[in-house]
Coordinates of C-alpha atoms and ligand atoms in Angstrom, one line a residue:
M50 CA 8.6 16.4 -18.4
I51 CA 5.0 16.2 -17.4
L52 CA 5.9 14.5 -14.2
I53 CA 8.4 17.2 -13.3
G54 CA 5.8 19.8 -14.0
L55 CA 3.2 18.2 -11.7
A56 CA 5.7 17.7 -8.9
T57 CA 6.7 21.3 -9.1
L58 CA 3.0 22.4 -9.0
C59 CA 2.2 20.2 -6.1
L60 CA 5.2 21.3 -4.0
A61 CA 3.9 24.8 -4.6
G62 CA 0.7 23.6 -2.9
C63 CA -1.7 23.7 -5.8
C64 CA -2.4 20.2 -7.1
S65 CA -4.8 20.0 -10.1
V66 CA -8.2 18.3 -9.6
E67 CA -7.0 15.5 -11.8
Q68 CA -3.9 14.9 -9.6
R69 CA -6.1 14.8 -6.5
E70 CA -8.3 12.1 -8.2
T71 CA -5.3 10.1 -9.3
L72 CA -3.9 6.8 -8.1
Y73 CA -0.1 7.2 -8.7
Q74 CA 1.8 4.0 -8.9
T75 CA 5.4 3.0 -9.4
S76 CA 6.3 -0.3 -11.1
T77 CA 4.0 -3.3 -11.1
L78 CA 3.1 -6.1 -8.7
H79 CA 4.4 -8.7 -11.2
A80 CA 7.8 -7.0 -11.2
L81 CA 7.8 -7.2 -7.4
L82 CA 6.9 -10.9 -7.6
E83 CA 9.9 -11.4 -9.9
G84 CA 12.3 -9.8 -7.4
V85 CA 12.6 -6.3 -8.8
Y86 CA 13.2 -4.8 -5.4
D87 CA 15.2 -1.7 -6.3
G88 CA 13.5 1.3 -7.8
E89 CA 14.4 4.8 -8.8
T90 CA 11.5 6.7 -7.3
T91 CA 12.4 8.6 -4.2
L92 CA 10.1 9.1 -1.3
G93 CA 10.2 12.8 -2.0
M94 CA 8.8 12.1 -5.5
L95 CA 6.2 9.9 -4.0
R96 CA 5.1 12.6 -1.5
S97 CA 4.7 15.0 -4.4
Q98 CA 2.1 12.7 -5.9
G99 CA -0.1 12.2 -2.8
D100 CA -0.5 12.2 0.9
M101 CA -1.6 8.7 1.7
G102 CA -0.6 5.3 0.3
I103 CA 1.2 2.0 0.6
G104 CA 4.2 0.2 -0.8
T105 CA 7.6 -1.1 0.1
F106 CA 11.2 0.1 0.1
N107 CA 14.3 -0.7 -1.9
A108 CA 15.7 -4.2 -1.0
L109 CA 12.1 -5.0 0.2
D110 CA 13.0 -3.4 3.5
G111 CA 9.6 -3.4 5.2
E112 CA 6.1 -2.0 4.7
L113 CA 5.5 1.6 3.6
A114 CA 2.5 3.5 5.0
M115 CA 2.0 7.1 4.0
V116 CA -0.4 8.9 6.4
D117 CA -1.1 12.6 6.2
G118 CA 1.9 13.1 3.9
V119 CA 4.4 11.4 6.2
V120 CA 6.1 8.2 5.1
Y121 CA 6.5 5.5 7.8
Q122 CA 8.6 2.4 7.4
I123 CA 7.5 -0.7 9.3
R124 CA 10.4 -3.0 9.3
A125 CA 10.7 -6.7 10.0
D126 CA 11.9 -5.9 13.6
G127 CA 8.4 -4.6 14.2
K128 CA 9.6 -1.1 14.7
V129 CA 8.6 2.0 12.8
Y130 CA 11.1 4.3 11.2
R131 CA 10.9 7.7 9.4
P132 CA 13.0 7.4 6.2
G133 CA 14.3 10.5 4.5
D134 CA 13.0 11.8 1.2
D135 CA 16.1 10.5 -0.6
E136 CA 15.2 6.8 0.2
R137 CA 13.8 4.9 -2.7
T138 CA 10.9 2.6 -3.4
P139 CA 10.5 -0.2 -6.0
F140 CA 6.7 -0.4 -5.7
A141 CA 4.2 2.0 -4.1
C142 CA 0.9 3.6 -4.8
V143 CA -0.4 6.9 -3.4
T144 CA -3.2 9.4 -3.9
S145 CA -4.2 12.8 -2.5
F146 CA -7.0 11.6 -0.2
A147 CA -10.3 13.4 0.0
A148 CA -13.1 11.3 1.3
D149 CA -16.1 10.9 -1.0
R150 CA -18.0 8.7 1.5
T151 CA -17.6 7.7 5.2
W152 CA -19.3 5.2 7.4
R153 CA -18.7 3.2 10.6
L154 CA -17.9 -0.5 10.6
R155 CA -20.1 -2.6 12.8
T156 CA -18.5 -3.8 16.0
G157 CA -17.0 -7.2 15.3
E158 CA -16.8 -6.6 11.6
T159 CA -13.8 -8.3 10.1
F160 CA -11.5 -7.7 7.1
E161 CA -13.2 -10.6 5.4
M162 CA -16.6 -9.0 5.8
L163 CA -15.3 -5.6 4.5
R164 CA -13.9 -7.4 1.4
G165 CA -17.4 -8.8 0.8
S166 CA -19.1 -5.4 1.1
V167 CA -17.2 -3.5 -1.6
G168 CA -20.0 -4.1 -4.1
K169 CA -22.3 -1.8 -2.1
L170 CA -20.1 1.3 -2.9
E171 CA -21.7 2.1 -6.2
A172 CA -18.3 2.8 -7.6
G173 CA -17.9 -0.6 -9.3
N174 CA -14.8 -1.0 -11.5
L175 CA -13.2 2.1 -10.2
P176 CA -10.1 2.2 -7.9
L177 CA -10.9 3.1 -4.3
A178 CA -8.6 4.6 -1.7
F179 CA -9.4 3.7 1.9
V180 CA -8.6 5.1 5.3
L181 CA -9.9 3.2 8.3
E182 CA -9.3 4.9 11.6
G183 CA -10.3 4.1 15.2
T184 CA -10.2 1.2 17.7
F185 CA -9.6 -2.4 16.5
S186 CA -10.2 -5.3 18.9
Y187 CA -7.7 -7.3 16.8
V188 CA -5.2 -6.7 14.1
K189 CA -2.7 -9.1 12.5
T190 CA 0.1 -7.7 10.3
R191 CA 3.3 -8.8 8.7
A192 CA 6.4 -6.9 7.6
A193 CA 8.6 -7.9 4.7
P194 CA 12.2 -8.7 5.7
R195 CA 15.1 -6.8 4.0
Q196 CA 16.6 -8.8 1.1
S197 CA 20.2 -9.1 -0.1
K198 CA 21.3 -9.7 -3.6
P199 CA 20.9 -11.9 -5.5
Y200 CA 17.2 -11.3 -4.8
K201 CA 14.8 -14.2 -4.3
K202 CA 11.4 -14.0 -5.8
L203 CA 8.7 -12.5 -3.6
A204 CA 7.0 -15.7 -2.6
E205 CA 10.3 -17.1 -1.3
A206 CA 11.3 -13.8 0.3
L207 CA 8.1 -13.7 2.2
A208 CA 8.0 -17.4 3.2
H209 CA 9.5 -16.5 6.6
Q210 CA 8.0 -13.1 7.4
P211 CA 7.5 -11.9 10.9
E212 CA 3.9 -11.4 11.9
F213 CA 2.5 -9.2 14.6
E214 CA -0.7 -9.3 16.6
F215 CA -2.4 -6.4 18.3
H216 CA -5.4 -6.4 20.7
S217 CA -7.6 -3.5 21.5
V218 CA -5.4 -1.1 19.5
H219 CA -6.0 2.5 18.2
G220 CA -4.6 3.2 14.8
V221 CA -5.1 3.9 11.1
M222 CA -5.2 1.7 8.1
V223 CA -4.5 3.1 4.6
G224 CA -4.6 1.4 1.3
F225 CA -6.7 0.6 -1.8
A226 CA -9.4 -1.7 -3.1
L227 CA -8.7 -2.3 -6.8
P228 CA -10.9 -4.0 -9.4
E229 CA -10.0 -7.5 -10.7
Y230 CA -8.7 -6.0 -14.0
F231 CA -5.8 -4.5 -12.1
A232 CA -4.4 -8.0 -11.5
G233 CA -0.7 -8.0 -12.4
I234 CA -0.4 -4.3 -12.3
N235 CA -1.3 -4.3 -8.6
V236 CA -3.2 -6.3 -6.0
A237 CA -6.7 -6.9 -7.1
G238 CA -9.0 -6.4 -4.1
Y239 CA -8.1 -4.9 -0.8
H240 CA -4.5 -4.0 0.3
L241 CA -4.2 -2.2 3.6
H242 CA -1.2 -1.2 5.8
F243 CA -1.7 -0.5 9.5
L244 CA 0.0 2.0 11.8
T245 CA -0.8 2.3 15.5
E246 CA -1.9 5.7 16.8
D247 CA 1.5 6.2 18.6
R248 CA 3.2 5.4 15.3
R249 CA 5.4 2.7 16.9
A250 CA 4.1 -0.5 15.2
G251 CA 2.0 -1.6 12.2
G252 CA 2.5 -3.6 9.0
H253 CA 0.7 -5.1 6.0
V254 CA -2.8 -6.1 7.2
L255 CA -3.6 -9.8 7.2
A256 CA -6.6 -9.7 9.4
F257 CA -8.6 -7.3 11.7
T258 CA -11.7 -7.1 13.8
A259 CA -13.3 -3.7 14.2
E260 CA -14.4 -2.3 17.5
D261 CA -15.1 1.4 16.7
V262 CA -13.8 2.2 13.3
R263 CA -14.6 5.0 10.8
V264 CA -14.1 4.2 7.1
A265 CA -13.5 6.9 4.5
V266 CA -13.3 6.1 0.9
D267 CA -12.1 8.1 -2.1
V268 CA -12.9 7.1 -5.6
T269 CA -9.8 7.7 -7.8
P270 CA -10.8 7.4 -11.5
N271 CA -7.4 8.4 -12.9
V272 CA -4.4 6.1 -12.8
H273 CA -0.8 7.2 -13.4
L274 CA 1.5 4.2 -13.8
A275 CA 5.2 5.2 -13.7
L276 CA 7.2 2.3 -15.0
P277 CA 11.0 1.8 -14.3
S278 CA 13.3 2.2 -17.3
D279 CA 16.2 0.2 -15.9
D280 CA 17.4 -3.2 -17.3
T281 CA 16.2 -5.3 -14.3
F282 CA 12.6 -4.2 -15.0
R283 CA 13.0 -4.5 -18.8
R284 CA 14.3 -8.0 -18.6
A285 CA 12.0 -9.4 -15.9
N286 CA 9.5 -12.0 -17.0
L287 CA 6.2 -10.3 -16.2
G288 CA 3.8 -12.5 -18.0
G289 CA 1.6 -15.4 -17.0
D290 CA -1.1 -16.0 -14.5
R291 CA 0.3 -15.4 -11.0
T292 CA -3.0 -15.5 -9.1
K293 CA -1.9 -18.3 -6.7
E294 CA 1.5 -16.6 -6.1
I295 CA -0.3 -13.3 -5.3
E296 CA -2.7 -15.1 -3.0
A297 CA 0.3 -16.6 -1.1
V298 CA 2.2 -13.3 -0.7
E299 CA -0.7 -10.9 0.0
R300 CA -3.0 -12.8 2.4
Ligands
ZN567 ZN1 1.3 -4.6 1.7

């Protein structure tokens, strides 16, 4: 009931401060690892909870990037689609983005270097939402290939994933940097999805080198975890240490 109330409020254009500072997430990373690829959350519902974010689509059909309230679907064919609000996601996280801090990456700065610099943000142990926008001298991405039932586990599903390389490209990366204690719930550390400026290509970011890139970060101290209530989720084995598995599918 609370969820419906918030959605109605937001559609009316007046999100509460708490909602603006909230990371809204559907399902968990461990459920995705186990092959729970069909969710009930519609993209319309997701858009009522934020204007930027990342995730995937039912049947693991590509990478989701929400930029300025618009949901883009980067599929394994390398093309970008605009799915309707009725389409569904098994795993996504979004927030209403309002930058708390901005800075420019040094020319030549890489994804690895950014990963190492998060400690400087003075927001230790809080979830951070990121928007990186500008010119990248190099970007490498991947896009998850659509699965058919019976679903394989994520590590197997992504064993043969198409990868894409971009040189001297303008675009935007959106995503999150989450503390270690999120492991299992979500990806601990950075998770970014890329979209070119012309919105025709992108994907889950594996590597980048910055040329002229502005970084904006939004600290989101509230977390709203919406768990599925269907049998597939309830029966999935979500325990154990999956650190190596996550390393294999996210990097
Ligand atoms: Zn991703």
